[in-house]
Backbone as XML, in Angstrom:
<?xml version="1.0"?>
<chain id="A" units="angstrom">
  <residue number="1" name="MET">
    <atom name="N" x="96.776" y="91.753" z="135.895"/>
    <atom name="CA" x="97.230" y="91.975" z="134.545"/>
    <atom name="C" x="97.632" y="93.415" z="134.309"/>
  </residue>
  <residue number="2" name="CYS">
    <atom name="N" x="96.960" y="94.326" z="134.967"/>
    <atom name="CA" x="97.223" y="95.736" z="134.713"/>
    <atom name="C" x="98.228" y="96.325" z="135.681"/>
  </residue>
  <residue number="3" name="ASN">
    <atom name="N" x="98.574" y="95.588" z="136.732"/>
    <atom name="CA" x="99.475" y="96.104" z="137.759"/>
    <atom name="C" x="98.988" y="97.428" z="138.329"/>
  </residue>
  <residue number="4" name="ASN">
    <atom name="N" x="97.698" y="97.523" z="138.513"/>
    <atom name="CA" x="97.053" y="98.708" z="139.085"/>
    <atom name="C" x="97.209" y="99.957" z="138.233"/>
  </residue>
  <residue number="5" name="TYR">
    <atom name="N" x="97.620" y="99.832" z="136.997"/>
    <atom name="CA" x="97.719" y="100.986" z="136.117"/>
    <atom name="C" x="96.951" y="100.698" z="134.838"/>
  </residue>
  <residue number="6" name="CYS">
    <atom name="N" x="96.318" y="101.716" z="134.346"/>
    <atom name="CA" x="95.625" y="101.615" z="133.076"/>
    <atom name="C" x="95.994" y="102.872" z="132.308"/>
  </residue>
  <residue number="7" name="GLY">
    <atom name="N" x="96.937" y="102.740" z="131.409"/>
    <atom name="CA" x="97.431" y="103.929" z="130.738"/>
    <atom name="C" x="98.225" y="104.738" z="131.740"/>
  </residue>
  <residue number="8" name="ARG">
    <atom name="N" x="97.793" y="105.943" z="132.023"/>
    <atom name="CA" x="98.473" y="106.801" z="132.997"/>
    <atom name="C" x="97.692" y="106.944" z="134.290"/>
  </residue>
  <residue number="9" name="LYS">
    <atom name="N" x="96.484" y="106.382" z="134.324"/>
    <atom name="CA" x="95.653" y="106.514" z="135.522"/>
    <atom name="C" x="95.891" y="105.338" z="136.446"/>
  </residue>
  <residue number="10" name="LYS">
    <atom name="N" x="96.103" y="105.634" z="137.706"/>
    <atom name="CA" x="96.264" y="104.577" z="138.678"/>
    <atom name="C" x="94.883" y="104.147" z="139.152"/>
  </residue>
  <residue number="11" name="ILE">
    <atom name="N" x="94.674" y="102.829" z="139.253"/>
    <atom name="CA" x="93.378" y="102.316" z="139.688"/>
    <atom name="C" x="93.327" y="102.335" z="141.208"/>
  </residue>
  <residue number="12" name="SER">
    <atom name="N" x="92.242" y="102.784" z="141.712"/>
    <atom name="CA" x="92.037" y="102.855" z="143.156"/>
    <atom name="C" x="91.875" y="101.452" z="143.715"/>
  </residue>
  <residue number="13" name="ARG">
    <atom name="N" x="92.186" y="101.267" z="144.991"/>
    <atom name="CA" x="92.048" y="99.976" z="145.645"/>
    <atom name="C" x="90.656" y="99.800" z="146.256"/>
  </residue>
  <residue number="14" name="PHE">
    <atom name="N" x="89.773" y="100.751" z="146.052"/>
    <atom name="CA" x="88.427" y="100.623" z="146.610"/>
    <atom name="C" x="87.631" y="99.615" z="145.800"/>
  </residue>
  <residue number="15" name="PRO">
    <atom name="N" x="86.938" y="98.693" z="146.474"/>
    <atom name="CA" x="86.229" y="97.630" z="145.766"/>
    <atom name="C" x="85.178" y="98.126" z="144.773"/>
  </residue>
  <residue number="16" name="ARG">
    <atom name="N" x="84.407" y="99.187" z="145.129"/>
    <atom name="CA" x="83.339" y="99.606" z="144.230"/>
    <atom name="C" x="83.886" y="100.234" z="142.954"/>
  </residue>
  <residue number="17" name="ARG">
    <atom name="N" x="85.050" y="100.812" z="142.990"/>
    <atom name="CA" x="85.623" y="101.430" z="141.803"/>
    <atom name="C" x="86.528" y="100.462" z="141.031"/>
  </residue>
  <residue number="18" name="LEU">
    <atom name="N" x="87.050" y="99.479" z="141.732"/>
    <atom name="CA" x="88.004" y="98.569" z="141.122"/>
    <atom name="C" x="87.391" y="97.781" z="139.968"/>
  </residue>
  <residue number="19" name="LYS">
    <atom name="N" x="86.163" y="97.345" z="140.161"/>
    <atom name="CA" x="85.533" y="96.515" z="139.145"/>
    <atom name="C" x="85.385" y="97.265" z="137.819"/>
  </residue>
  <residue number="20" name="SER">
    <atom name="N" x="84.851" y="98.458" z="137.849"/>
    <atom name="CA" x="84.630" y="99.188" z="136.601"/>
    <atom name="C" x="85.952" y="99.637" z="135.969"/>
  </residue>
  <residue number="21" name="ARG">
    <atom name="N" x="86.905" y="100.002" z="136.790"/>
    <atom name="CA" x="88.185" y="100.440" z="136.233"/>
    <atom name="C" x="88.997" y="99.279" z="135.685"/>
  </residue>
  <residue number="22" name="SER">
    <atom name="N" x="88.906" y="98.109" z="136.301"/>
    <atom name="CA" x="89.662" y="96.971" z="135.774"/>
    <atom name="C" x="89.107" y="96.543" z="134.419"/>
  </residue>
  <residue number="23" name="VAL">
    <atom name="N" x="87.796" y="96.648" z="134.231"/>
    <atom name="CA" x="87.210" y="96.359" z="132.927"/>
    <atom name="C" x="87.710" y="97.371" z="131.914"/>
  </residue>
  <residue number="24" name="ASN">
    <atom name="N" x="87.746" y="98.647" z="132.302"/>
    <atom name="CA" x="88.273" y="99.679" z="131.412"/>
    <atom name="C" x="89.745" y="99.433" z="131.091"/>
  </residue>
  <residue number="25" name="CYS">
    <atom name="N" x="90.477" y="98.956" z="132.084"/>
    <atom name="CA" x="91.898" y="98.682" z="131.883"/>
    <atom name="C" x="92.082" y="97.557" z="130.870"/>
  </residue>
  <residue number="26" name="ILE">
    <atom name="N" x="91.292" y="96.502" z="130.977"/>
    <atom name="CA" x="91.394" y="95.388" z="130.039"/>
    <atom name="C" x="91.038" y="95.846" z="128.636"/>
  </residue>
  <residue number="27" name="VAL">
    <atom name="N" x="89.980" y="96.627" z="128.515"/>
    <atom name="CA" x="89.584" y="97.149" z="127.208"/>
    <atom name="C" x="90.686" y="98.035" z="126.646"/>
  </residue>
  <residue number="28" name="SER">
    <atom name="N" x="91.283" y="98.863" z="127.514"/>
    <atom name="CA" x="92.356" y="99.744" z="127.072"/>
    <atom name="C" x="93.564" y="98.937" z="126.596"/>
  </residue>
  <residue number="29" name="LEU">
    <atom name="N" x="93.903" y="97.862" z="127.320"/>
    <atom name="CA" x="95.019" y="97.017" z="126.905"/>
    <atom name="C" x="94.723" y="96.353" z="125.563"/>
  </residue>
  <residue number="30" name="GLN">
    <atom name="N" x="93.494" y="95.891" z="125.378"/>
    <atom name="CA" x="93.130" y="95.275" z="124.112"/>
    <atom name="C" x="93.228" y="96.283" z="122.973"/>
  </residue>
  <residue number="31" name="GLN">
    <atom name="N" x="92.796" y="97.508" z="123.227"/>
    <atom name="CA" x="92.844" y="98.526" z="122.186"/>
    <atom name="C" x="94.283" y="98.903" z="121.845"/>
  </residue>
  <residue number="32" name="SER">
    <atom name="N" x="95.174" y="98.916" z="122.837"/>
    <atom name="CA" x="96.555" y="99.302" z="122.552"/>
    <atom name="C" x="97.335" y="98.183" z="121.859"/>
  </residue>
  <residue number="33" name="PHE">
    <atom name="N" x="97.035" y="96.923" z="122.171"/>
    <atom name="CA" x="97.735" y="95.813" z="121.535"/>
    <atom name="C" x="97.163" y="95.446" z="120.173"/>
  </residue>
  <residue number="34" name="MET">
    <atom name="N" x="95.904" y="95.734" z="119.945"/>
    <atom name="CA" x="95.258" y="95.337" z="118.697"/>
    <atom name="C" x="95.940" y="95.940" z="117.465"/>
  </residue>
  <residue number="35" name="PRO">
    <atom name="N" x="96.200" y="97.245" z="117.409"/>
    <atom name="CA" x="96.858" y="97.781" z="116.211"/>
    <atom name="C" x="98.268" y="97.209" z="116.006"/>
  </residue>
  <residue number="36" name="ARG">
    <atom name="N" x="99.003" y="97.007" z="117.083"/>
    <atom name="CA" x="100.350" y="96.445" z="116.960"/>
    <atom name="C" x="100.295" y="95.016" z="116.433"/>
  </residue>
  <residue number="37" name="THR">
    <atom name="N" x="99.383" y="94.238" z="116.981"/>
    <atom name="CA" x="99.240" y="92.853" z="116.549"/>
    <atom name="C" x="98.796" y="92.786" z="115.097"/>
  </residue>
  <residue number="38" name="ALA">
    <atom name="N" x="97.832" y="93.609" z="114.737"/>
    <atom name="CA" x="97.347" y="93.620" z="113.354"/>
    <atom name="C" x="98.459" y="94.050" z="112.399"/>
  </residue>
  <residue number="39" name="LEU">
    <atom name="N" x="99.237" y="95.043" z="112.784"/>
    <atom name="CA" x="100.338" y="95.512" z="111.939"/>
    <atom name="C" x="101.405" y="94.428" z="111.787"/>
  </residue>
  <residue number="40" name="LEU">
    <atom name="N" x="101.751" y="93.774" z="112.890"/>
    <atom name="CA" x="102.733" y="92.697" z="112.837"/>
    <atom name="C" x="102.237" y="91.556" z="111.954"/>
  </residue>
  <residue number="41" name="PHE">
    <atom name="N" x="100.975" y="91.193" z="112.111"/>
    <atom name="CA" x="100.389" y="90.137" z="111.281"/>
    <atom name="C" x="100.425" y="90.523" z="109.806"/>
  </residue>
  <residue number="42" name="LEU">
    <atom name="N" x="100.090" y="91.769" z="109.501"/>
    <atom name="CA" x="100.086" y="92.237" z="108.116"/>
    <atom name="C" x="101.493" y="92.199" z="107.512"/>
  </residue>
  <residue number="43" name="ILE">
    <atom name="N" x="102.487" y="92.624" z="108.271"/>
    <atom name="CA" x="103.870" y="92.605" z="107.791"/>
    <atom name="C" x="104.327" y="91.175" z="107.522"/>
  </residue>
  <residue number="44" name="LEU">
    <atom name="N" x="104.029" y="90.260" z="108.443"/>
    <atom name="CA" x="104.405" y="88.861" z="108.240"/>
    <atom name="C" x="103.696" y="88.259" z="107.032"/>
  </residue>
  <residue number="45" name="LEU">
    <atom name="N" x="102.420" y="88.562" z="106.885"/>
    <atom name="CA" x="101.654" y="88.049" z="105.756"/>
    <atom name="C" x="102.226" y="88.545" z="104.431"/>
  </residue>
  <residue number="46" name="LEU">
    <atom name="N" x="102.529" y="89.833" z="104.354"/>
    <atom name="CA" x="103.085" y="90.393" z="103.118"/>
    <atom name="C" x="104.459" y="89.811" z="102.796"/>
  </residue>
  <residue number="47" name="SER">
    <atom name="N" x="105.276" y="89.577" z="103.820"/>
    <atom name="CA" x="106.597" y="89.000" z="103.557"/>
    <atom name="C" x="106.484" y="87.563" z="103.055"/>
  </residue>
  <residue number="48" name="PHE">
    <atom name="N" x="105.528" y="86.794" z="103.585"/>
    <atom name="CA" x="105.326" y="85.434" z="103.077"/>
    <atom name="C" x="104.803" y="85.455" z="101.646"/>
  </residue>
  <residue number="49" name="ILE">
    <atom name="N" x="103.874" y="86.350" z="101.358"/>
    <atom name="CA" x="103.333" y="86.449" z="99.998"/>
    <atom name="C" x="104.442" y="86.838" z="99.026"/>
  </residue>
  <residue number="50" name="TYR">
    <atom name="N" x="105.270" y="87.806" z="99.407"/>
    <atom name="CA" x="106.374" y="88.231" z="98.546"/>
    <atom name="C" x="107.335" y="87.072" z="98.298"/>
  </residue>
  <residue number="51" name="GLN">
    <atom name="N" x="107.697" y="86.365" z="99.363"/>
    <atom name="CA" x="108.628" y="85.250" z="99.219"/>
    <atom name="C" x="108.039" y="84.164" z="98.331"/>
  </residue>
  <residue number="52" name="PHE">
    <atom name="N" x="106.763" y="83.862" z="98.508"/>
    <atom name="CA" x="106.114" y="82.823" z="97.712"/>
    <atom name="C" x="106.063" y="83.218" z="96.240"/>
  </residue>
  <residue number="53" name="SER">
    <atom name="N" x="105.657" y="84.444" z="95.969"/>
    <atom name="CA" x="105.545" y="84.876" z="94.573"/>
    <atom name="C" x="106.916" y="85.021" z="93.927"/>
  </residue>
  <residue number="54" name="TYR">
    <atom name="N" x="107.905" y="85.431" z="94.714"/>
    <atom name="CA" x="109.251" y="85.602" z="94.182"/>
    <atom name="C" x="109.846" y="84.253" z="93.781"/>
  </residue>
  <residue number="55" name="SER">
    <atom name="N" x="109.620" y="83.238" z="94.600"/>
    <atom name="CA" x="110.227" y="81.945" z="94.327"/>
    <atom name="C" x="109.477" y="81.154" z="93.264"/>
  </residue>
  <residue number="56" name="GLN">
    <atom name="N" x="108.263" y="81.521" z="92.942"/>
    <atom name="CA" x="107.473" y="80.754" z="91.993"/>
    <atom name="C" x="107.820" y="81.051" z="90.541"/>
  </residue>
  <residue number="57" name="GLY">
    <atom name="N" x="108.224" y="82.260" z="90.201"/>
    <atom name="CA" x="108.314" y="82.611" z="88.797"/>
    <atom name="C" x="109.676" y="82.982" z="88.284"/>
  </residue>
  <residue number="58" name="LYS">
    <atom name="N" x="110.753" y="82.489" z="88.849"/>
    <atom name="CA" x="112.086" y="82.873" z="88.385"/>
    <atom name="C" x="112.892" y="81.650" z="87.970"/>
  </residue>
  <residue number="59" name="GLY">
    <atom name="N" x="113.713" y="81.857" z="86.959"/>
    <atom name="CA" x="114.579" y="80.793" z="86.467"/>
    <atom name="C" x="115.901" y="81.364" z="86.008"/>
  </residue>
  <residue number="60" name="GLN">
    <atom name="N" x="116.740" y="80.520" z="85.455"/>
    <atom name="CA" x="118.038" y="80.982" z="84.967"/>
    <atom name="C" x="118.338" y="80.351" z="83.617"/>
  </residue>
  <residue number="61" name="LEU">
    <atom name="N" x="119.248" y="80.983" z="82.914"/>
    <atom name="CA" x="119.664" y="80.512" z="81.597"/>
    <atom name="C" x="121.176" y="80.674" z="81.528"/>
  </residue>
  <residue number="62" name="SER">
    <atom name="N" x="121.858" y="79.609" z="81.190"/>
    <atom name="CA" x="123.316" y="79.687" z="81.081"/>
    <atom name="C" x="123.775" y="78.818" z="79.919"/>
  </residue>
  <residue number="63" name="GLY">
    <atom name="N" x="124.986" y="79.081" z="79.463"/>
    <atom name="CA" x="125.523" y="78.306" z="78.352"/>
    <atom name="C" x="126.964" y="78.662" z="78.070"/>
  </residue>
  <residue number="64" name="ARG">
    <atom name="N" x="127.478" y="78.098" z="77.009"/>
    <atom name="CA" x="128.870" y="78.322" z="76.631"/>
    <atom name="C" x="128.928" y="78.508" z="75.121"/>
  </residue>
  <residue number="65" name="VAL">
    <atom name="N" x="129.653" y="79.520" z="74.682"/>
    <atom name="CA" x="129.787" y="79.818" z="73.257"/>
    <atom name="C" x="131.165" y="79.342" z="72.805"/>
  </residue>
  <residue number="66" name="VAL">
    <atom name="N" x="131.160" y="78.489" z="71.768"/>
    <atom name="CA" x="132.421" y="77.951" z="71.238"/>
    <atom name="C" x="132.449" y="78.122" z="69.720"/>
  </residue>
  <residue number="67" name="ASP">
    <atom name="N" x="133.646" y="78.107" z="69.157"/>
    <atom name="CA" x="133.826" y="78.165" z="67.707"/>
    <atom name="C" x="133.365" y="76.835" z="67.111"/>
  </residue>
  <residue number="68" name="ARG">
    <atom name="N" x="132.583" y="76.922" z="66.053"/>
    <atom name="CA" x="132.009" y="75.718" z="65.448"/>
    <atom name="C" x="133.095" y="74.766" z="64.924"/>
  </residue>
  <residue number="69" name="GLY">
    <atom name="N" x="134.124" y="75.294" z="64.325"/>
    <atom name="CA" x="135.169" y="74.449" z="63.730"/>
    <atom name="C" x="136.154" y="73.896" z="64.740"/>
  </residue>
  <residue number="70" name="THR">
    <atom name="N" x="136.688" y="74.744" z="65.594"/>
    <atom name="CA" x="137.752" y="74.332" z="66.514"/>
    <atom name="C" x="137.258" y="73.952" z="67.906"/>
  </residue>
  <residue number="71" name="GLN">
    <atom name="N" x="136.030" y="74.271" z="68.229"/>
    <atom name="CA" x="135.447" y="74.035" z="69.563"/>
    <atom name="C" x="136.166" y="74.831" z="70.660"/>
  </residue>
  <residue number="72" name="ALA">
    <atom name="N" x="136.910" y="75.875" z="70.266"/>
    <atom name="CA" x="137.583" y="76.740" z="71.232"/>
    <atom name="C" x="136.560" y="77.711" z="71.826"/>
  </residue>
  <residue number="73" name="PRO">
    <atom name="N" x="136.668" y="78.007" z="73.135"/>
    <atom name="CA" x="135.734" y="78.957" z="73.745"/>
    <atom name="C" x="135.910" y="80.351" z="73.160"/>
  </residue>
  <residue number="74" name="LEU">
    <atom name="N" x="134.802" y="81.093" z="73.046"/>
    <atom name="CA" x="134.834" y="82.444" z="72.483"/>
    <atom name="C" x="134.523" y="83.472" z="73.568"/>
  </residue>
  <residue number="75" name="PRO">
    <atom name="N" x="135.562" y="84.130" z="74.106"/>
    <atom name="CA" x="135.322" y="85.177" z="75.095"/>
    <atom name="C" x="134.887" y="86.477" z="74.419"/>
  </residue>
  <residue number="76" name="GLY">
    <atom name="N" x="134.132" y="87.294" z="75.133"/>
    <atom name="CA" x="133.745" y="88.617" z="74.649"/>
    <atom name="C" x="132.596" y="88.637" z="73.666"/>
  </residue>
  <residue number="77" name="ILE">
    <atom name="N" x="131.874" y="87.549" z="73.515"/>
    <atom name="CA" x="130.714" y="87.510" z="72.622"/>
    <atom name="C" x="129.518" y="88.121" z="73.358"/>
  </residue>
  <residue number="78" name="SER">
    <atom name="N" x="128.799" y="89.025" z="72.696"/>
    <atom name="CA" x="127.602" y="89.636" z="73.290"/>
    <atom name="C" x="126.430" y="88.669" z="73.178"/>
  </residue>
  <residue number="79" name="VAL">
    <atom name="N" x="125.736" y="88.496" z="74.298"/>
    <atom name="CA" x="124.566" y="87.620" z="74.349"/>
    <atom name="C" x="123.391" y="88.496" z="74.743"/>
  </residue>
  <residue number="80" name="LEU">
    <atom name="N" x="122.377" y="88.564" z="73.889"/>
    <atom name="CA" x="121.251" y="89.467" z="74.109"/>
    <atom name="C" x="119.933" y="88.700" z="74.036"/>
  </residue>
  <residue number="81" name="LEU">
    <atom name="N" x="119.116" y="88.855" z="75.093"/>
    <atom name="CA" x="117.772" y="88.274" z="75.086"/>
    <atom name="C" x="116.818" y="89.256" z="74.425"/>
  </residue>
  <residue number="82" name="GLN">
    <atom name="N" x="115.675" y="88.768" z="73.916"/>
    <atom name="CA" x="114.755" y="89.649" z="73.201"/>
    <atom name="C" x="114.125" y="90.698" z="74.115"/>
  </residue>
  <residue number="83" name="ASP">
    <atom name="N" x="114.163" y="90.498" z="75.442"/>
    <atom name="CA" x="113.604" y="91.511" z="76.347"/>
    <atom name="C" x="114.601" y="92.625" z="76.664"/>
  </residue>
  <residue number="84" name="GLY">
    <atom name="N" x="115.787" y="92.580" z="76.059"/>
    <atom name="CA" x="116.774" y="93.640" z="76.245"/>
    <atom name="C" x="117.851" y="93.316" z="77.255"/>
  </residue>
  <residue number="85" name="THR">
    <atom name="N" x="117.725" y="92.216" z="77.971"/>
    <atom name="CA" x="118.739" y="91.812" z="78.936"/>
    <atom name="C" x="119.956" y="91.306" z="78.178"/>
  </residue>
  <residue number="86" name="GLY">
    <atom name="N" x="121.129" y="91.759" z="78.596"/>
    <atom name="CA" x="122.339" y="91.369" z="77.881"/>
    <atom name="C" x="123.454" y="90.931" z="78.799"/>
  </residue>
  <residue number="87" name="SER">
    <atom name="N" x="124.411" y="90.234" z="78.223"/>
    <atom name="CA" x="125.581" y="89.765" z="78.948"/>
    <atom name="C" x="126.709" y="89.565" z="77.944"/>
  </residue>
  <residue number="88" name="THR">
    <atom name="N" x="127.896" y="89.285" z="78.457"/>
    <atom name="CA" x="129.057" y="88.999" z="77.619"/>
    <atom name="C" x="129.691" y="87.709" z="78.115"/>
  </residue>
  <residue number="89" name="THR">
    <atom name="N" x="130.188" y="86.900" z="77.205"/>
    <atom name="CA" x="130.823" y="85.653" z="77.623"/>
    <atom name="C" x="132.150" y="85.941" z="78.320"/>
  </residue>
  <residue number="90" name="ASP">
    <atom name="N" x="132.488" y="85.082" z="79.288"/>
    <atom name="CA" x="133.748" y="85.250" z="80.015"/>
    <atom name="C" x="134.886" y="84.556" z="79.254"/>
  </residue>
  <residue number="91" name="SER">
    <atom name="N" x="136.039" y="84.402" z="79.894"/>
    <atom name="CA" x="137.221" y="83.844" z="79.219"/>
    <atom name="C" x="137.032" y="82.392" z="78.780"/>
  </residue>
  <residue number="92" name="SER">
    <atom name="N" x="136.104" y="81.687" z="79.409"/>
    <atom name="CA" x="135.844" y="80.297" z="79.003"/>
    <atom name="C" x="134.643" y="80.197" z="78.065"/>
  </residue>
  <residue number="93" name="GLY">
    <atom name="N" x="134.127" y="81.351" z="77.607"/>
    <atom name="CA" x="132.992" y="81.367" z="76.690"/>
    <atom name="C" x="131.642" y="81.198" z="77.364"/>
  </residue>
  <residue number="94" name="ALA">
    <atom name="N" x="131.621" y="81.223" z="78.682"/>
    <atom name="CA" x="130.378" y="80.983" z="79.427"/>
    <atom name="C" x="129.595" y="82.276" z="79.646"/>
  </residue>
  <residue number="95" name="PHE">
    <atom name="N" x="128.273" y="82.133" z="79.696"/>
    <atom name="CA" x="127.386" y="83.249" z="80.040"/>
    <atom name="C" x="126.302" y="82.719" z="80.966"/>
  </residue>
  <residue number="96" name="ARG">
    <atom name="N" x="125.684" y="83.633" z="81.704"/>
    <atom name="CA" x="124.624" y="83.232" z="82.635"/>
    <atom name="C" x="123.675" y="84.391" z="82.870"/>
  </residue>
  <residue number="97" name="PHE">
    <atom name="N" x="122.390" y="84.096" z="82.806"/>
    <atom name="CA" x="121.331" y="85.040" z="83.168"/>
    <atom name="C" x="120.581" y="84.435" z="84.347"/>
  </residue>
  <residue number="98" name="THR">
    <atom name="N" x="120.426" y="85.193" z="85.408"/>
    <atom name="CA" x="119.672" y="84.720" z="86.570"/>
    <atom name="C" x="118.448" y="85.600" z="86.771"/>
  </residue>
  <residue number="99" name="GLU">
    <atom name="N" x="117.538" y="85.121" z="87.589"/>
    <atom name="CA" x="116.310" y="85.851" z="87.936"/>
    <atom name="C" x="115.476" y="86.198" z="86.708"/>
  </residue>
  <residue number="100" name="LEU">
    <atom name="N" x="115.387" y="85.278" z="85.771"/>
    <atom name="CA" x="114.577" y="85.488" z="84.573"/>
    <atom name="C" x="113.144" y="85.032" z="84.826"/>
  </residue>
  <residue number="101" name="ASP">
    <atom name="N" x="112.188" y="85.722" z="84.211"/>
    <atom name="CA" x="110.803" y="85.271" z="84.266"/>
    <atom name="C" x="110.687" y="83.954" z="83.509"/>
  </residue>
  <residue number="102" name="VAL">
    <atom name="N" x="109.798" y="83.103" z="83.999"/>
    <atom name="CA" x="109.584" y="81.811" z="83.353"/>
    <atom name="C" x="108.776" y="82.032" z="82.080"/>
  </residue>
  <residue number="103" name="LYS">
    <atom name="N" x="109.421" y="81.830" z="80.944"/>
    <atom name="CA" x="108.766" y="81.968" z="79.643"/>
    <atom name="C" x="109.734" y="81.499" z="78.562"/>
  </residue>
  <residue number="104" name="THR">
    <atom name="N" x="109.371" y="81.683" z="77.319"/>
    <atom name="CA" x="110.203" y="81.299" z="76.180"/>
    <atom name="C" x="110.984" y="82.521" z="75.683"/>
  </residue>
  <residue number="105" name="TYR">
    <atom name="N" x="112.276" y="82.332" z="75.431"/>
    <atom name="CA" x="113.153" y="83.429" z="75.013"/>
    <atom name="C" x="113.771" y="83.149" z="73.647"/>
  </residue>
  <residue number="106" name="SER">
    <atom name="N" x="114.195" y="84.233" z="73.005"/>
    <atom name="CA" x="115.053" y="84.178" z="71.825"/>
    <atom name="C" x="116.367" y="84.829" z="72.223"/>
  </residue>
  <residue number="107" name="ILE">
    <atom name="N" x="117.480" y="84.253" z="71.777"/>
    <atom name="CA" x="118.804" y="84.752" z="72.149"/>
    <atom name="C" x="119.576" y="85.090" z="70.882"/>
  </residue>
  <residue number="108" name="GLU">
    <atom name="N" x="120.266" y="86.234" z="70.912"/>
    <atom name="CA" x="121.106" y="86.635" z="69.784"/>
    <atom name="C" x="122.555" y="86.728" z="70.255"/>
  </residue>
  <residue number="109" name="PHE">
    <atom name="N" x="123.463" y="86.135" z="69.497"/>
    <atom name="CA" x="124.894" y="86.145" z="69.789"/>
    <atom name="C" x="125.594" y="86.965" z="68.715"/>
  </residue>
  <residue number="110" name="THR">
    <atom name="N" x="126.396" y="87.945" z="69.134"/>
    <atom name="CA" x="127.153" y="88.757" z="68.181"/>
    <atom name="C" x="128.575" y="88.941" z="68.697"/>
  </residue>
  <residue number="111" name="GLY">
    <atom name="N" x="129.520" y="88.972" z="67.781"/>
    <atom name="CA" x="130.909" y="89.184" z="68.152"/>
    <atom name="C" x="131.703" y="89.653" z="66.949"/>
  </residue>
  <residue number="112" name="ILE">
    <atom name="N" x="132.765" y="90.394" z="67.209"/>
    <atom name="CA" x="133.614" y="90.917" z="66.136"/>
    <atom name="C" x="134.269" y="89.741" z="65.402"/>
  </residue>
  <residue number="113" name="GLY">
    <atom name="N" x="134.118" y="89.736" z="64.085"/>
    <atom name="CA" x="134.706" y="88.684" z="63.270"/>
    <atom name="C" x="133.820" y="87.456" z="63.124"/>
  </residue>
  <residue number="114" name="TYR">
    <atom name="N" x="132.639" y="87.479" z="63.727"/>
    <atom name="CA" x="131.721" y="86.341" z="63.635"/>
    <atom name="C" x="130.373" y="86.805" z="63.117"/>
  </residue>
  <residue number="115" name="LYS">
    <atom name="N" x="129.730" y="85.957" z="62.359"/>
    <atom name="CA" x="128.399" y="86.247" z="61.851"/>
    <atom name="C" x="127.403" y="86.144" z="63.012"/>
  </residue>
  <residue number="116" name="PRO">
    <atom name="N" x="126.448" y="87.098" z="63.131"/>
    <atom name="CA" x="125.449" y="87.001" z="64.209"/>
    <atom name="C" x="124.665" y="85.689" z="64.115"/>
  </residue>
  <residue number="117" name="ARG">
    <atom name="N" x="124.356" y="85.153" z="65.255"/>
    <atom name="CA" x="123.627" y="83.883" z="65.311"/>
    <atom name="C" x="122.498" y="84.030" z="66.319"/>
  </residue>
  <residue number="118" name="SER">
    <atom name="N" x="121.346" y="83.443" z="66.033"/>
    <atom name="CA" x="120.192" y="83.521" z="66.935"/>
    <atom name="C" x="119.669" y="82.129" z="67.248"/>
  </residue>
  <residue number="119" name="LEU">
    <atom name="N" x="119.160" y="81.982" z="68.468"/>
    <atom name="CA" x="118.462" y="80.767" z="68.891"/>
    <atom name="C" x="117.053" y="81.177" z="69.296"/>
  </residue>
  <residue number="120" name="PHE">
    <atom name="N" x="116.067" y="80.373" z="68.937"/>
    <atom name="CA" x="114.670" y="80.702" z="69.216"/>
    <atom name="C" x="114.031" y="79.623" z="70.090"/>
  </residue>
  <residue number="121" name="ASN">
    <atom name="N" x="112.958" y="80.018" z="70.755"/>
    <atom name="CA" x="112.151" y="79.100" z="71.572"/>
    <atom name="C" x="112.955" y="78.403" z="72.665"/>
  </residue>
  <residue number="122" name="ILE">
    <atom name="N" x="113.765" y="79.169" z="73.374"/>
    <atom name="CA" x="114.510" y="78.659" z="74.520"/>
    <atom name="C" x="113.610" y="78.820" z="75.746"/>
  </residue>
  <residue number="123" name="VAL">
    <atom name="N" x="113.218" y="77.712" z="76.362"/>
    <atom name="CA" x="112.275" y="77.733" z="77.484"/>
    <atom name="C" x="113.044" y="77.823" z="78.795"/>
  </residue>
  <residue number="124" name="VAL">
    <atom name="N" x="112.668" y="78.796" z="79.633"/>
    <atom name="CA" x="113.242" y="78.947" z="80.969"/>
    <atom name="C" x="112.206" y="78.452" z="81.965"/>
  </residue>
  <residue number="125" name="ASN">
    <atom name="N" x="112.618" y="77.468" z="82.796"/>
    <atom name="CA" x="111.743" y="76.906" z="83.826"/>
    <atom name="C" x="112.117" y="77.444" z="85.196"/>
  </residue>
  <residue number="126" name="VAL">
    <atom name="N" x="111.297" y="77.145" z="86.188"/>
    <atom name="CA" x="111.530" y="77.583" z="87.567"/>
    <atom name="C" x="112.783" y="76.907" z="88.103"/>
  </residue>
  <residue number="127" name="TYR">
    <atom name="N" x="113.526" y="77.643" z="88.984"/>
    <atom name="CA" x="114.705" y="77.073" z="89.653"/>
    <atom name="C" x="114.343" y="75.750" z="90.303"/>
  </residue>
  <residue number="128" name="ARG">
    <atom name="N" x="115.278" y="74.837" z="90.309"/>
    <atom name="CA" x="115.058" y="73.552" z="90.999"/>
    <atom name="C" x="116.182" y="73.276" z="91.933"/>
  </residue>
</chain>
């Protein structure tokens, strides 16, 4: 296992010395691999924990803003969540928030020439 080397010391081929040095070599190999193995295990464990926690608590919220009378899409409307996250509707009146915490939100819609409108108790669930 050691190929006659233990660290930088070459192990002698004499039988009386070989036994004690080979034990030292095995111990030395265990000591050198142990920190690397423990570090690798720790990194893998943390990445799995991060991935698990990241995927458990995120959701998205999307919708479309249209004129009440004509049902025409309203581009450029500001959409603001109560936590300060904001967006603007695109040319088709659509908006989307991703990576939101799973909880209940209130949304405020404002636009030039339109009265501000709010929606309350909008529940965001985990991605499916």
